[in-house]
Short mmCIF file of N, CA and C and ligand atoms in Angstrom, two decimals:
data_model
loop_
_atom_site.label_atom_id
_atom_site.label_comp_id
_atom_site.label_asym_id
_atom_site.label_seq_id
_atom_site.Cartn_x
_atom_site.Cartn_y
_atom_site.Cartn_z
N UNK G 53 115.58 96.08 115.16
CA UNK G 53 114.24 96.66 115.08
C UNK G 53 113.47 96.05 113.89
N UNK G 54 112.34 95.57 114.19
CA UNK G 54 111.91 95.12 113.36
C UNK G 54 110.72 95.87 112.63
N UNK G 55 110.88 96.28 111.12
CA UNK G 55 110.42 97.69 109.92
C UNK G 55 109.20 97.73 110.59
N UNK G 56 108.58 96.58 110.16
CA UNK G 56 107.14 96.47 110.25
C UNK G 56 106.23 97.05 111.15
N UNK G 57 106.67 97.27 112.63
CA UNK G 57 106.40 97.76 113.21
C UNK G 57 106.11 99.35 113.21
N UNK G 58 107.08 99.71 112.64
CA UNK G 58 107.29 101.14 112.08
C UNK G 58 106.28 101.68 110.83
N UNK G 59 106.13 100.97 110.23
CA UNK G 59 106.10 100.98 108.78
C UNK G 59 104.09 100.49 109.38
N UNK G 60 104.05 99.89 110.16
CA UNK G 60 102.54 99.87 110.19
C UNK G 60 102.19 100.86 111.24
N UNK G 61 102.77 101.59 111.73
CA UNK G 61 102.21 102.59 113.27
C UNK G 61 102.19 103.69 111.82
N UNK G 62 102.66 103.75 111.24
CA UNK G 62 103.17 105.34 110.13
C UNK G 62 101.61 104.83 109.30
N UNK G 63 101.15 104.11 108.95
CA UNK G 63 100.12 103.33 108.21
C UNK G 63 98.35 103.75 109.05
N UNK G 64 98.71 103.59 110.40
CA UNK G 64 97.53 103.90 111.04
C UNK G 64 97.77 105.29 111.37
N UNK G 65 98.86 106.32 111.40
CA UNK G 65 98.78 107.27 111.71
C UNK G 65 98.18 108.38 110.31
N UNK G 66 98.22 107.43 109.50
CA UNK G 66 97.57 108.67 108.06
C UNK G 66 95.86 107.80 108.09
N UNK G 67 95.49 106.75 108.61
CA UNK G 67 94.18 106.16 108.15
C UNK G 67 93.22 106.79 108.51
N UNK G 68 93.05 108.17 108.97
CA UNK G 68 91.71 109.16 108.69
C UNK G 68 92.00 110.37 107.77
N UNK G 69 93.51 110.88 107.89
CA UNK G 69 93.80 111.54 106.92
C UNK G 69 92.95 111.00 105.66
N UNK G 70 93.42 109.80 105.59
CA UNK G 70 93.63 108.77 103.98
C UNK G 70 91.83 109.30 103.70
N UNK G 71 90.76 109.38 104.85
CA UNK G 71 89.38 109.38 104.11
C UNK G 71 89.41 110.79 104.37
N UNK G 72 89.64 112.02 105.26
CA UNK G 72 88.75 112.82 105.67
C UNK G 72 89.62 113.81 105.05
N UNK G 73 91.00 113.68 104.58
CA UNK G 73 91.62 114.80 104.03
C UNK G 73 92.09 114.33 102.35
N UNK G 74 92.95 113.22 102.42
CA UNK G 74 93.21 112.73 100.84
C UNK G 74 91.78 112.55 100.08
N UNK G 75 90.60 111.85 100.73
CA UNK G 75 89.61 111.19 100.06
C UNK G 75 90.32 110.46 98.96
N UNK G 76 90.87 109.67 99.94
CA UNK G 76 91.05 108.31 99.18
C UNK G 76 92.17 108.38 97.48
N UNK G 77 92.49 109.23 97.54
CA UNK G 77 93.18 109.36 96.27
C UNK G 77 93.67 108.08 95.52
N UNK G 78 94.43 107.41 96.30
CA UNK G 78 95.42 106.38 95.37
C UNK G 78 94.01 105.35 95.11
N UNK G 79 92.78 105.61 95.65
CA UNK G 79 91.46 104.67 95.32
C UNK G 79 91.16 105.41 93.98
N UNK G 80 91.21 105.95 93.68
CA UNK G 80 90.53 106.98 92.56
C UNK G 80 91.91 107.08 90.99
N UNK G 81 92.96 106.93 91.24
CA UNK G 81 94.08 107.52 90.16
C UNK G 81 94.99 106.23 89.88
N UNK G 82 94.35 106.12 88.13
CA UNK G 82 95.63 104.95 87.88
C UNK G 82 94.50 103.88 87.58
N UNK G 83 95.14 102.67 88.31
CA UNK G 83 95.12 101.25 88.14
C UNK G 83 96.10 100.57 89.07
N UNK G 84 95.86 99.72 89.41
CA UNK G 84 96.60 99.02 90.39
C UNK G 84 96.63 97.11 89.86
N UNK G 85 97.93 96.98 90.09
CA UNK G 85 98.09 95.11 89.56
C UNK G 85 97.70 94.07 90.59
N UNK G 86 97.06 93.21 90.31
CA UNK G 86 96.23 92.51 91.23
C UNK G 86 96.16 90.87 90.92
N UNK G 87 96.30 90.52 91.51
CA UNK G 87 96.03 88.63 91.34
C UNK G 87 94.25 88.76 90.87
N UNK G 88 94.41 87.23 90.29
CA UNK G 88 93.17 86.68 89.99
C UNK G 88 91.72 86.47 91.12
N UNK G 89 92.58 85.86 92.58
CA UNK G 89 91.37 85.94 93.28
C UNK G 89 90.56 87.77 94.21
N UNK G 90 92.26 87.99 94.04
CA UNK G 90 92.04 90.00 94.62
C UNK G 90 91.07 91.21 93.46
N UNK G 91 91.45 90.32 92.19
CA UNK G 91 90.54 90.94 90.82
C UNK G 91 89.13 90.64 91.52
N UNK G 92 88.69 89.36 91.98
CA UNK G 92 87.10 88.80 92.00
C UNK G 92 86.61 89.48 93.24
N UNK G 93 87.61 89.45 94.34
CA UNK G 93 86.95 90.40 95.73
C UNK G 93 86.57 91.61 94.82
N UNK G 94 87.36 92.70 94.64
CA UNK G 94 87.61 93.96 94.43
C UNK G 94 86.23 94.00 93.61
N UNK G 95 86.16 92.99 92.27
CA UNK G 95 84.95 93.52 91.50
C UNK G 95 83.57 93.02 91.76
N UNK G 96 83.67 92.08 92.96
CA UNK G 96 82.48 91.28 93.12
C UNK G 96 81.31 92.15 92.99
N UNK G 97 80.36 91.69 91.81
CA UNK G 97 79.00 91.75 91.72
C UNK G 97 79.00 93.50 90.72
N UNK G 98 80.11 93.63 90.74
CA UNK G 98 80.43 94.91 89.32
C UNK G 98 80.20 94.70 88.11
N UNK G 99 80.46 93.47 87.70
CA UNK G 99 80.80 93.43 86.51
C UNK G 99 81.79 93.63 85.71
N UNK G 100 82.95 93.86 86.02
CA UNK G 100 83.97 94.44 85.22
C UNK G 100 84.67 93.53 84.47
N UNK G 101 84.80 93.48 83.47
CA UNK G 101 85.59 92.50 82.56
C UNK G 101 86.84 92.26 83.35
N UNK G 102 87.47 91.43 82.71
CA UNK G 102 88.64 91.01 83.47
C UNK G 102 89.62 91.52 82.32
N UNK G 103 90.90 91.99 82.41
CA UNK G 103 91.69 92.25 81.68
C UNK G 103 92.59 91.02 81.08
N UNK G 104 93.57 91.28 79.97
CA UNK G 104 94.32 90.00 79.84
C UNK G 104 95.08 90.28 80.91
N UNK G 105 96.25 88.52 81.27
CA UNK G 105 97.14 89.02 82.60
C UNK G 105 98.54 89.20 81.71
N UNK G 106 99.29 90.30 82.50
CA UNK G 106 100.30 90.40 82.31
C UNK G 106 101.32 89.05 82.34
N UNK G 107 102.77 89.61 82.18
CA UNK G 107 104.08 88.53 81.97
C UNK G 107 104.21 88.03 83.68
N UNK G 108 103.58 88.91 84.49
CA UNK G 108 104.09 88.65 86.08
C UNK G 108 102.67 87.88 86.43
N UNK G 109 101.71 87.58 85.05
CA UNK G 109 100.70 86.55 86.30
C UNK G 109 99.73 87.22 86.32
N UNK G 110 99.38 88.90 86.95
CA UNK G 110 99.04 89.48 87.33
C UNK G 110 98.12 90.48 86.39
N UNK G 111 96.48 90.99 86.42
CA UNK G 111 95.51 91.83 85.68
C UNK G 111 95.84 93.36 85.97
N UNK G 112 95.73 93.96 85.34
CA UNK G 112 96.10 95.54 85.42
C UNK G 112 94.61 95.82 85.80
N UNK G 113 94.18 96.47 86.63
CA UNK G 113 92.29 96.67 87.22
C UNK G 113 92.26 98.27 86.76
N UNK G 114 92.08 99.38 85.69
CA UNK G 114 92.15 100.07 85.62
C UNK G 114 90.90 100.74 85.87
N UNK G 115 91.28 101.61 87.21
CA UNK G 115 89.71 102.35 87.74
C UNK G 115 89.07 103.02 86.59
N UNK G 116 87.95 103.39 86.93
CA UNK G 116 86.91 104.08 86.27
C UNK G 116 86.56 104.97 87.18
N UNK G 117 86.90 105.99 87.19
CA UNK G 117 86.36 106.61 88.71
C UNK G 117 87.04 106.47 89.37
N UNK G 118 87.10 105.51 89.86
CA UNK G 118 87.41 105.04 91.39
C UNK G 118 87.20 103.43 91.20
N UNK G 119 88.61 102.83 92.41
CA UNK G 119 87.97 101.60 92.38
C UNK G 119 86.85 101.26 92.89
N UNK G 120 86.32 99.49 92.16
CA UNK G 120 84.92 99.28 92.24
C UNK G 120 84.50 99.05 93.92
N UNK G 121 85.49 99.17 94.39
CA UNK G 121 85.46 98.67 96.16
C UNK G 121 85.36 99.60 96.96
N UNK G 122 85.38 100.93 96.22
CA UNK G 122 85.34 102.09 96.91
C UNK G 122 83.96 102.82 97.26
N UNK G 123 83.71 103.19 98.68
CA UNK G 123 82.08 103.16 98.76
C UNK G 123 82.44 105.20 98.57
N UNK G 124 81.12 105.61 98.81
CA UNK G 124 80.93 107.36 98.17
C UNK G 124 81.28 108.00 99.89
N UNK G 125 81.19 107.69 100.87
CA UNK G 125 82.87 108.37 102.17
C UNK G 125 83.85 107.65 102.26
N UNK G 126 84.74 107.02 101.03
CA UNK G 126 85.64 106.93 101.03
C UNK G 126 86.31 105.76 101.86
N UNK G 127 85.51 104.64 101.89
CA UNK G 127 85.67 103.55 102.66
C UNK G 127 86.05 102.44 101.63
N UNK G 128 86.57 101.51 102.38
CA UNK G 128 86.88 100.53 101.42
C UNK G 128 86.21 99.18 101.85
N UNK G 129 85.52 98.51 100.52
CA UNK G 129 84.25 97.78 100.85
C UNK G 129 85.19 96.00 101.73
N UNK G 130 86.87 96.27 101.31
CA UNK G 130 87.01 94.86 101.18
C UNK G 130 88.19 95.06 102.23
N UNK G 131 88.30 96.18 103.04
CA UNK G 131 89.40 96.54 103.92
C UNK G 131 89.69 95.52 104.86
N UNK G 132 88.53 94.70 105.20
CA UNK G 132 89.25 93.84 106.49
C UNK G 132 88.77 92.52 106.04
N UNK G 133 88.62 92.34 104.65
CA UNK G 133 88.82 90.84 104.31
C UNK G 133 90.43 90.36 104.23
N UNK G 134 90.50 89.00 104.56
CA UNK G 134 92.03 88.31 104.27
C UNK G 134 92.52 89.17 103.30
N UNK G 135 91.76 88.70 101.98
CA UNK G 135 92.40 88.84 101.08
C UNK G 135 92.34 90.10 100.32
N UNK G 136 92.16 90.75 100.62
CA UNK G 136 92.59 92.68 100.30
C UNK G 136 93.36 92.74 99.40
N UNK G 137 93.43 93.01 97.96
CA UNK G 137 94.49 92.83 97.76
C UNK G 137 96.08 93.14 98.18
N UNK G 138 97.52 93.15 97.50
CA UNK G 138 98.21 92.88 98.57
C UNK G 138 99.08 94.74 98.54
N UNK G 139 98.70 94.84 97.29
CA UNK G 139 99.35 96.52 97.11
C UNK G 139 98.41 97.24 98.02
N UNK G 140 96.93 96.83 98.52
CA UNK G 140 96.59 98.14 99.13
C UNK G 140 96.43 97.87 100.36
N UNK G 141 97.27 96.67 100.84
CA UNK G 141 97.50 97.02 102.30
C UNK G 141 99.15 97.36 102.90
N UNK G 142 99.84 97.53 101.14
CA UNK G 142 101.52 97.87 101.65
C UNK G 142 101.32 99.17 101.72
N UNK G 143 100.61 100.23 100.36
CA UNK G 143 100.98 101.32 100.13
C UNK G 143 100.61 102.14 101.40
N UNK G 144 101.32 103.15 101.36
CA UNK G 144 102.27 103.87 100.46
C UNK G 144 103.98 103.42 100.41
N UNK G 145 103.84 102.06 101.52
CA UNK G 145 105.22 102.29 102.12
C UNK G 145 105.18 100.58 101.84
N UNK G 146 106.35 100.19 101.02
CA UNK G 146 106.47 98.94 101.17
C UNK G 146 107.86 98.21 101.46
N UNK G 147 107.88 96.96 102.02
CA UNK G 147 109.43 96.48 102.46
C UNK G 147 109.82 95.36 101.23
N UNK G 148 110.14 95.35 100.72
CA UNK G 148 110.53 94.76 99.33
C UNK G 148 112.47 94.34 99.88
N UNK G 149 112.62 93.12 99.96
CA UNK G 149 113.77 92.46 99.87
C UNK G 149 114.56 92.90 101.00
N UNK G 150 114.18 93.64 102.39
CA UNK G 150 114.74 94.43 103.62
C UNK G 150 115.07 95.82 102.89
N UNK G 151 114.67 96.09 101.76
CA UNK G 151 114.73 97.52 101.77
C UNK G 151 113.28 98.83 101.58
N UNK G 152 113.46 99.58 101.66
CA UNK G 152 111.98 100.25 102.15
C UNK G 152 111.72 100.91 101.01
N UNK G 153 110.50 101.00 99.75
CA UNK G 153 109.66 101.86 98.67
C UNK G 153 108.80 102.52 99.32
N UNK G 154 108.93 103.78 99.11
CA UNK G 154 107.80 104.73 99.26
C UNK G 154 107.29 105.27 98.13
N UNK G 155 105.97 105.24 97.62
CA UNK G 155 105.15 105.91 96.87
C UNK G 155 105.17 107.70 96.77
N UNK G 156 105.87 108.32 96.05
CA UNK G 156 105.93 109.62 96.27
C UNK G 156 104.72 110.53 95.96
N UNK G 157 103.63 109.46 95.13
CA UNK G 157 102.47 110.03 94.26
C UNK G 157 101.72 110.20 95.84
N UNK G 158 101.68 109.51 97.26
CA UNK G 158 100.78 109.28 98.34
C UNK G 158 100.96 111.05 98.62
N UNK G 159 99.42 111.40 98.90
CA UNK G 159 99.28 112.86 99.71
C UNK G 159 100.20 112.67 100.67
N UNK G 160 99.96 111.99 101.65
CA UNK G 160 100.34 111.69 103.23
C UNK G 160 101.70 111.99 103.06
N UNK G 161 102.95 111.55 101.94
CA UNK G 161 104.26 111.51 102.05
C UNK G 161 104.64 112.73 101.15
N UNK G 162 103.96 113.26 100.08
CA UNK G 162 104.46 114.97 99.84
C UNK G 162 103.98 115.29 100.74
N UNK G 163 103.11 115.56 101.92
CA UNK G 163 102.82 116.73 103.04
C UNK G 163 104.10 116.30 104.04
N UNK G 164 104.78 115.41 104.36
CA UNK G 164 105.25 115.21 105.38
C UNK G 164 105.47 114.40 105.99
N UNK G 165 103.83 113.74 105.98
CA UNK G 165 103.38 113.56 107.34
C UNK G 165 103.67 112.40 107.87
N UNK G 166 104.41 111.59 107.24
CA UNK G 166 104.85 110.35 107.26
C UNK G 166 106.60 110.36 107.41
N UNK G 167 107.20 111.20 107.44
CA UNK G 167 108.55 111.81 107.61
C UNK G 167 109.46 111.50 108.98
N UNK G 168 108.14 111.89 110.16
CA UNK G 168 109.22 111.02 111.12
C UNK G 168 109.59 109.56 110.89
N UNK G 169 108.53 108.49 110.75
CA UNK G 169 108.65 107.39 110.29
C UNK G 169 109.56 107.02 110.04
N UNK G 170 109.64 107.80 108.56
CA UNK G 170 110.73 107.22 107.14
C UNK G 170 112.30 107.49 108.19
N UNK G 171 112.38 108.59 108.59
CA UNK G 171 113.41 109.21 109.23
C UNK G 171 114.16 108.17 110.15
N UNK G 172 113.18 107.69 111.01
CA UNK G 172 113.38 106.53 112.14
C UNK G 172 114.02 105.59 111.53
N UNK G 173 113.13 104.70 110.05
CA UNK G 173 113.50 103.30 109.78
C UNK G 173 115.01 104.20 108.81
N UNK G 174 114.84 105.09 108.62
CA UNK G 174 116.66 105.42 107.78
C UNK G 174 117.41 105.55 109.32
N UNK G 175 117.44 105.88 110.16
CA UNK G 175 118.21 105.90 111.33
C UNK G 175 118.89 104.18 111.72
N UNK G 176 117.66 103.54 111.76
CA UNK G 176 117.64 102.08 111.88
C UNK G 176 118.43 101.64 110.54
N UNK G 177 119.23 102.19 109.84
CA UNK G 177 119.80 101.43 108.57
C UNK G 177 119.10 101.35 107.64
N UNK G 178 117.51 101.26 107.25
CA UNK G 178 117.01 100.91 105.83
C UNK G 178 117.34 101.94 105.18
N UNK G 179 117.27 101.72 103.74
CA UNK G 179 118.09 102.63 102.98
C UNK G 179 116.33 102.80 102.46
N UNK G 180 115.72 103.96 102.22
CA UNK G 180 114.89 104.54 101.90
C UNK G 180 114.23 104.95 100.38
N UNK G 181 113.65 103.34 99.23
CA UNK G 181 113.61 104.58 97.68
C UNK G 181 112.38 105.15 97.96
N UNK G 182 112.70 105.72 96.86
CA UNK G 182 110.80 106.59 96.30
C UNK G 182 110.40 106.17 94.97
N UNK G 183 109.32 105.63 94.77
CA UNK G 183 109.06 105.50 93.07
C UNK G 183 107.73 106.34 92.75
S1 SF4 M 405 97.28 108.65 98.58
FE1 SF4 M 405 98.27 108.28 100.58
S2 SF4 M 405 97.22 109.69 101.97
FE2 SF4 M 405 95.94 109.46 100.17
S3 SF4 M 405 94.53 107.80 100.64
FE3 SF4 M 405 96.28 106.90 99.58
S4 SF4 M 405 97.66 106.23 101.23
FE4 SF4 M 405 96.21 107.70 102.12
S1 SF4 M 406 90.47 97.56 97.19
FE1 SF4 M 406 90.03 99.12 98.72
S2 SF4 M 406 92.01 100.01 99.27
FE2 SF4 M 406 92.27 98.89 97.36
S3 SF4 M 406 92.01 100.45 95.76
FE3 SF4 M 406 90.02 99.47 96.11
S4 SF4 M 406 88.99 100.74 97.62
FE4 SF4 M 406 91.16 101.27 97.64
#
Protein backbone atom coordinates (compact mmCIF):
# COMPACT_ATOMS: atom_id res chain seq x y z
CA UNK A 1 0.00 0.00 0.00
CA UNK A 2 1.28 2.88 -0.91
CA UNK A 3 1.12 5.91 2.47
CA UNK A 4 0.56 8.57 0.25
CA UNK A 5 -2.45 7.71 -0.83
CA UNK A 6 -3.75 7.52 2.60
CA UNK A 7 -2.00 10.22 4.03
CA UNK A 8 -3.42 12.57 1.14
CA UNK A 9 -7.35 11.31 1.17
CA UNK A 10 -6.92 12.08 5.36
CA UNK A 11 -5.44 15.67 3.98
CA UNK A 12 -8.56 16.48 1.80
CA UNK A 13 -10.85 15.06 4.29
CA UNK A 14 -9.96 17.95 7.05
CA UNK A 15 -9.53 20.83 3.99
CA UNK A 16 -12.84 22.69 4.98
CA UNK A 17 -12.61 21.79 8.49
CA UNK A 18 -8.91 23.42 8.16
CA UNK A 19 -10.97 27.02 7.05
CA UNK A 20 -14.54 26.79 8.39
CA UNK A 21 -13.84 25.15 11.80
CA UNK A 22 -9.83 25.38 12.74
CA UNK A 23 -9.60 28.88 10.84
CA UNK A 24 -6.53 28.08 9.77
CA UNK A 25 -4.65 27.70 13.01
CA UNK A 26 -1.22 26.22 12.16
CA UNK A 27 -1.46 29.67 9.57
CA UNK A 28 -1.66 31.86 12.55
CA UNK A 29 0.77 30.01 15.61
CA UNK A 30 4.53 29.83 15.65
CA UNK A 31 6.73 30.13 12.63
CA UNK A 32 7.39 27.70 10.19
CA UNK A 33 11.15 26.83 8.37
CA UNK A 34 11.22 27.58 4.85
CA UNK A 35 13.75 27.69 1.89
CA UNK A 36 14.90 30.84 0.29
CA UNK A 37 12.68 30.72 -2.83
CA UNK A 38 9.30 29.48 -0.45
CA UNK A 39 10.48 32.69 1.96
CA UNK A 40 9.96 35.06 -1.50
CA UNK A 41 6.47 33.31 -2.59
CA UNK A 42 5.07 33.40 0.99
CA UNK A 43 6.24 37.18 1.48
CA UNK A 44 5.86 38.49 -1.98
CA UNK A 45 5.14 42.20 -2.02
CA UNK A 46 4.99 42.18 2.19
CA UNK A 47 7.91 43.29 2.91
CA UNK A 48 9.18 41.21 5.52
CA UNK A 49 12.77 41.14 6.27
CA UNK A 50 14.34 38.05 5.71
CA UNK A 51 15.73 36.33 8.73
CA UNK A 52 19.38 34.98 9.11
CA UNK A 53 19.36 31.15 7.75
CA UNK A 54 19.75 28.58 10.03
CA UNK A 55 22.63 25.48 10.20
CA UNK A 56 19.97 23.40 7.85
CA UNK A 57 20.04 26.21 5.02
CA UNK A 58 16.77 27.13 5.95
CA UNK A 59 14.90 31.01 7.40
CA UNK A 60 12.73 30.64 10.44
CA UNK A 61 9.42 33.02 8.86
CA UNK A 62 8.04 33.96 12.23
CA UNK A 63 4.24 35.00 11.77
CA UNK A 64 2.96 38.17 12.92
CA UNK A 65 -0.51 37.41 13.11
CA UNK A 66 -0.73 35.14 10.76
CA UNK A 67 1.23 34.15 7.87
CA UNK A 68 1.80 36.85 5.20
CA UNK A 69 -0.04 34.40 2.62
CA UNK A 70 -2.92 34.13 4.61
CA UNK A 71 -6.00 36.01 3.16
CA UNK A 72 -8.94 37.31 6.15
CA UNK A 73 -11.44 33.62 5.19
CA UNK A 74 -8.72 31.80 5.78
CA UNK A 75 -7.40 30.94 2.38
CA UNK A 76 -4.10 30.52 1.35
CA UNK A 77 -2.81 33.07 -1.23
CA UNK A 78 0.00 30.51 -2.57
CA UNK A 79 -2.00 27.06 -2.15
CA UNK A 80 -1.80 25.90 -5.69
CA UNK A 81 1.46 27.35 -6.71
CA UNK A 82 4.41 24.60 -7.40
CA UNK A 83 6.17 25.90 -5.00
CA UNK A 84 4.09 26.14 -1.68
CA UNK A 85 6.27 25.79 0.59
CA UNK A 86 7.09 22.16 1.45
CA UNK A 87 5.91 21.93 5.36
CA UNK A 88 2.52 23.29 4.37
CA UNK A 89 1.64 20.90 1.99
CA UNK A 90 2.93 17.77 4.40
CA UNK A 91 1.32 19.00 7.61
CA UNK A 92 -0.18 17.73 9.72
CA UNK A 93 0.95 14.34 8.62
CA UNK A 94 4.31 13.74 7.19
CA UNK A 95 6.27 10.53 5.68
CA UNK A 96 9.81 11.16 6.67
CA UNK A 97 12.25 8.08 5.82
CA UNK A 98 8.89 5.36 5.36
CA UNK A 99 7.92 6.31 8.69
CA UNK A 100 4.80 8.49 9.49
CA UNK A 101 5.02 12.26 11.90
CA UNK A 102 2.00 13.57 12.99
CA UNK A 103 1.71 17.07 14.33
CA UNK A 104 -0.18 16.70 17.66
CA UNK A 105 -0.47 20.71 17.93
CA UNK A 106 -3.13 20.10 14.38
CA UNK A 107 -6.99 20.71 15.64
CA UNK A 108 -8.00 18.02 13.07
CA UNK A 109 -5.71 15.24 15.01
CA UNK A 110 -6.63 16.19 18.90
CA UNK A 111 -10.45 15.98 17.71
CA UNK A 112 -9.98 12.70 16.07
CA UNK A 113 -10.76 13.32 13.05
CA UNK A 114 -7.96 12.08 11.28
CA UNK A 115 -7.83 8.72 13.43
CA UNK A 116 -9.24 6.37 11.01
CA UNK A 117 -6.43 7.27 8.67
CA UNK A 118 -3.59 7.07 11.14
CA UNK A 119 -5.28 3.70 12.29
CA UNK A 120 -5.27 2.25 8.60
CA UNK A 121 -1.53 3.33 7.70
CA UNK A 122 -0.58 1.63 11.53
CA UNK A 123 -2.57 -1.51 10.32
CA UNK A 124 -0.49 -1.31 7.02
CA UNK A 125 2.82 -1.49 9.27
CA UNK A 126 3.87 2.30 9.54
CA UNK A 127 4.87 2.81 12.86
CA UNK A 128 3.06 6.12 13.77
CA UNK A 129 5.21 9.36 15.85
CA UNK A 130 3.66 12.48 17.14
CA UNK A 131 5.81 15.61 17.67
S1 LIG B 1 -4.11 23.00 12.56
FE1 LIG B 1 -4.75 21.13 11.45
S2 LIG B 1 -6.98 21.34 11.27
FE2 LIG B 1 -6.16 23.36 11.73
S3 LIG B 1 -5.82 24.33 9.76
FE3 LIG B 1 -3.90 23.36 10.35
S4 LIG B 1 -3.97 21.33 9.36
FE4 LIG B 1 -6.07 22.13 9.40
S1 LIG C 1 1.90 29.55 2.96
FE1 LIG C 1 -0.30 29.16 3.03
S2 LIG C 1 -0.52 27.18 4.03
FE2 LIG C 1 1.54 27.92 4.45
S3 LIG C 1 1.38 28.95 6.44
FE3 LIG C 1 1.10 30.49 4.83
S4 LIG C 1 -1.09 30.62 4.49
FE4 LIG C 1 -0.68 28.74 5.62
Amino acid sequence: MDPTVLINRAKKKISRFCMDECHAYCCRKGSMKITDEEFDLVTHSHGALRPEKGADGKFSLFFQGHCPALTDDNMCMVHKDKKRPRICSDFPIFLIDGNVAVSKDCTAVMQGILFPYLKELQMAGYRIAYF
